[in-house]
Short mmCIF file of C-alpha atoms in Angstrom, two decimals:
data_model
loop_
_atom_site.label_atom_id
_atom_site.label_comp_id
_atom_site.label_asym_id
_atom_site.label_seq_id
_atom_site.Cartn_x
_atom_site.Cartn_y
_atom_site.Cartn_z
CA MET A 1 -36.09 -39.49 46.88
CA LYS A 2 -40.11 -39.41 46.36
CA LYS A 3 -41.21 -39.92 50.39
CA ILE A 4 -38.50 -37.02 51.25
CA LEU A 5 -40.51 -34.77 48.36
CA PHE A 6 -43.91 -35.74 50.00
CA LEU A 7 -42.75 -35.52 53.72
CA THR A 8 -41.49 -32.26 52.75
CA PHE A 9 -44.70 -30.40 51.29
CA ILE A 10 -46.60 -32.00 54.46
CA LEU A 11 -44.17 -31.77 56.90
CA ILE A 12 -43.46 -27.43 56.40
CA PRO A 13 -47.04 -26.37 55.88
CA LEU A 14 -47.87 -28.10 59.18
CA ILE A 15 -44.70 -26.28 60.96
CA SER A 16 -45.40 -23.39 59.87
CA ASN A 17 -49.05 -23.09 60.77
CA THR A 18 -48.16 -24.60 64.32
CA GLN A 19 -46.01 -21.68 64.22
CA ASN A 20 -49.00 -18.93 62.88
CA ASP A 21 -50.60 -20.88 65.78
CA LYS A 22 -48.82 -19.93 68.52
CA LEU A 23 -48.17 -16.31 67.53
CA PRO A 24 -50.80 -13.26 69.37
CA PHE A 25 -53.30 -11.41 67.59
CA SER A 26 -54.95 -13.87 65.25
CA GLU A 27 -58.54 -12.67 66.82
CA ILE A 28 -58.91 -9.76 69.15
CA GLU A 29 -60.27 -10.71 72.65
CA ASN A 30 -63.63 -9.75 73.93
CA TYR A 31 -63.90 -6.46 74.33
CA PRO A 32 -63.87 -5.28 78.06
CA SER A 33 -67.10 -4.55 80.30
CA GLU A 34 -66.09 -1.07 81.52
CA TYR A 35 -64.32 1.96 79.26
CA SER A 36 -61.27 3.57 80.90
CA GLN A 37 -58.55 5.08 79.64
CA THR A 38 -55.89 1.49 79.66
CA ASN A 39 -58.38 -0.62 78.00
CA ILE A 40 -59.09 2.10 74.86
CA VAL A 41 -55.71 1.77 74.23
CA SER A 42 -54.94 -1.64 75.23
CA ARG A 43 -57.78 -1.87 71.94
CA MET A 44 -56.13 -0.18 69.92
CA ILE A 45 -52.97 -2.51 70.35
CA GLU A 46 -55.22 -5.08 69.81
CA GLY A 47 -56.59 -3.77 66.59
CA LEU A 48 -53.19 -3.07 65.13
CA GLY A 49 -51.93 -6.46 66.07
CA TYR A 50 -54.29 -7.93 64.49
CA ARG A 51 -53.62 -6.24 61.27
CA TYR A 52 -50.52 -6.96 61.88
CA TYR A 53 -50.92 -10.48 62.33
CA TRP A 54 -53.17 -11.02 58.65
CA ALA A 55 -50.98 -8.14 56.74
CA THR A 56 -47.88 -9.97 57.00
CA ASN A 57 -49.29 -13.60 56.99
CA SER A 58 -47.79 -15.80 54.41
CA LEU A 59 -45.74 -12.54 52.94
CA THR A 60 -43.22 -14.75 49.81
CA GLU A 61 -40.11 -12.72 48.93
CA GLN A 62 -41.74 -11.13 45.88
CA ASP A 63 -44.34 -9.61 48.15
CA LEU A 64 -41.65 -8.64 50.89
CA ASN A 65 -39.07 -6.87 47.92
CA TYR A 66 -42.38 -5.20 46.92
CA ARG A 67 -41.34 -0.95 46.67
CA PRO A 68 -44.37 0.59 44.61
CA SER A 69 -41.70 3.51 43.35
CA THR A 70 -38.20 3.41 43.14
CA ASP A 71 -37.87 6.12 46.81
CA SER A 72 -40.39 4.61 48.77
CA ARG A 73 -39.42 1.18 51.40
CA SER A 74 -40.20 -1.85 50.28
CA THR A 75 -42.59 -3.82 52.39
CA PHE A 76 -39.95 -5.53 53.99
CA GLU A 77 -38.35 -2.66 54.95
CA ILE A 78 -42.27 -1.28 56.36
CA ILE A 79 -42.03 -4.00 58.34
CA GLU A 80 -38.63 -3.45 59.35
CA HIS A 81 -39.98 -0.12 60.59
CA ILE A 82 -43.26 -1.39 62.69
CA TYR A 83 -40.81 -3.48 64.15
CA SER A 84 -39.04 -0.37 65.77
CA LEU A 85 -41.87 0.93 66.35
CA THR A 86 -43.03 -1.59 68.43
CA LEU A 87 -39.93 -0.93 70.40
CA MET A 88 -39.97 2.44 70.98
CA VAL A 89 -43.58 1.96 72.96
CA SER A 90 -41.76 -1.16 75.18
CA SER A 91 -39.54 0.97 75.91
CA SER A 92 -41.34 3.10 77.59
CA PHE A 93 -42.95 0.40 80.10
CA GLU A 94 -39.49 -0.60 81.09
CA ASN A 95 -38.53 2.98 81.71
CA THR A 96 -35.47 2.81 79.02
CA GLU A 97 -34.27 5.14 76.52
CA PHE A 98 -35.18 4.30 73.06
CA ASP A 99 -32.37 3.41 71.08
CA PHE A 100 -32.76 3.67 67.15
CA ASN A 101 -30.02 1.51 66.35
CA VAL A 102 -32.29 -1.78 65.89
CA GLU A 103 -31.15 -4.89 65.26
CA LYS A 104 -31.76 -6.37 61.81
CA HIS A 105 -33.92 -9.50 61.39
CA ASN A 106 -35.51 -11.73 59.14
CA TYR A 107 -39.05 -11.96 58.15
CA THR A 108 -39.61 -14.59 60.71
CA ASP A 109 -38.17 -13.19 63.21
CA LEU A 110 -39.26 -9.64 62.32
CA ARG A 111 -42.99 -11.18 62.12
CA GLN A 112 -43.16 -12.64 65.40
CA LYS A 113 -40.71 -10.30 67.80
CA THR A 114 -43.34 -7.92 66.56
CA LEU A 115 -46.43 -9.67 67.28
CA PHE A 116 -44.92 -10.61 70.85
CA ASN A 117 -44.02 -6.90 71.41
CA LEU A 118 -47.36 -6.04 70.84
CA LYS A 119 -48.75 -8.58 73.14
CA TYR A 120 -45.91 -7.64 75.93
CA ILE A 121 -47.08 -3.71 75.33
CA ASN A 122 -50.93 -4.86 75.88
CA ASP A 123 -50.27 -7.11 79.17
CA GLN A 124 -48.19 -3.94 80.51
CA LEU A 125 -51.30 -1.75 80.49
CA LYS A 126 -53.16 -4.49 81.77
CA GLN A 127 -51.08 -4.53 85.09
CA ASN A 128 -50.21 -0.42 84.84
CA PRO A 129 -53.17 1.12 84.67
CA ASP A 130 -51.41 5.29 85.46
CA LEU A 131 -50.38 5.91 81.45
CA SER A 132 -49.02 9.17 82.93
CA GLN A 133 -46.58 7.81 84.57
CA LEU A 134 -44.82 6.80 81.04
CA SER A 135 -42.80 8.67 78.72
CA ILE A 136 -41.06 7.73 75.58
CA ARG A 137 -37.51 8.87 75.75
CA PHE A 138 -34.49 8.86 73.46
CA GLU A 139 -31.57 10.90 71.96
CA MET A 140 -32.00 12.77 68.69
CA GLY A 141 -29.00 15.39 67.43
CA GLY A 142 -27.09 14.89 70.63
CA ASN A 143 -30.29 15.82 72.54
CA LYS A 144 -31.78 14.19 74.92
CA MET A 145 -36.05 14.59 74.96
CA ALA A 146 -38.67 12.41 76.46
CA PHE A 147 -42.13 12.98 76.20
CA PRO A 148 -45.79 12.12 77.76
CA PHE A 149 -47.55 8.55 76.62
CA TRP A 150 -49.63 11.24 74.63
CA ASN A 151 -46.44 11.25 71.69
CA LEU A 152 -46.96 7.42 72.09
CA VAL A 153 -50.34 7.27 70.65
CA ASN A 154 -50.23 9.20 68.49
CA GLY A 155 -46.29 8.21 67.23
CA PRO A 156 -45.89 5.11 66.72
CA ILE A 157 -49.15 3.40 67.84
CA SER A 158 -50.71 5.40 65.10
CA ASP A 159 -47.99 5.25 62.91
CA ALA A 160 -47.58 1.35 62.99
CA ILE A 161 -51.49 1.04 61.83
CA TRP A 162 -50.96 3.75 59.30
CA HIS A 163 -47.54 0.90 58.25
CA SER A 164 -49.26 -2.23 58.21
CA GLY A 165 -52.28 -0.43 56.15
CA GLN A 166 -49.26 -0.16 53.69
CA VAL A 167 -48.25 -3.72 54.19
CA VAL A 168 -51.40 -4.26 52.94
CA MET A 169 -51.63 -2.56 49.31
CA ASN A 170 -48.44 -3.63 49.00
CA ARG A 171 -49.24 -7.43 49.10
CA ARG A 172 -52.36 -6.40 46.89
CA ALA A 173 -50.27 -4.61 44.57
CA SER A 174 -47.44 -7.20 44.19
CA GLY A 175 -49.91 -9.89 44.09
CA ASN A 176 -50.50 -11.20 46.82
CA PRO A 177 -54.30 -10.17 48.91
CA LEU A 178 -54.97 -10.25 51.84
CA GLN A 179 -56.58 -13.65 53.21
CA ALA A 180 -60.46 -13.40 52.64
CA GLY A 181 -62.86 -12.96 55.70
CA VAL A 182 -59.88 -10.99 57.51
CA ASN A 183 -62.49 -8.71 59.36
CA VAL A 184 -60.60 -5.84 61.35
CA PHE A 185 -64.29 -4.26 62.46
CA LEU A 186 -65.15 -7.35 64.05
CA GLY A 187 -61.01 -8.79 65.12
CA LYS A 188 -61.93 -12.44 63.75
CA THR A 189 -61.34 -13.96 60.59
CA VAL A 190 -64.80 -15.48 59.20
CA SER A 191 -65.27 -18.14 56.59
CA LYS A 192 -67.63 -17.35 53.70
CA THR A 193 -69.70 -20.16 55.02
CA ASN A 194 -70.85 -18.06 58.39
#
């Protein structure tokens, strides 16, 4: 029994760390040498990915259930919303209409899927530099709507950045502050010895 407990306490953190190491945006890549519309939006996505990666890293059940008031979203519900925002942006690269009926996932899957959606978006930006060809389409109240890429920037992309900050605030309030050394300005996580 002692061996099983020992292996459990040793292997689970190792497996968890290995999965974390494979997720994108634990740090931001070096910046490009030139300014372009896609490089700027790509950098915004990388900044969002880095913030989201660390905001959602190592959340506990208490963190996920935390809500600052009875009429606000729980941290888990915020994470679900951020996931749907990444699907909305992804749909524009796939030239599909966004469907608001988003499939439900657990915390681990949501985190992973959101980070890989952001990576997909970032990769697509690098492959499809003409943002004028992208639009967001969805149906609301029986009306089909379409908007240019501009609305993706001030809509779901900015909204996801906003909500990542909410996750950080909620985790602080629930007693699990952001890991020391996370530096959104540098896009790197630095130890105190650096």
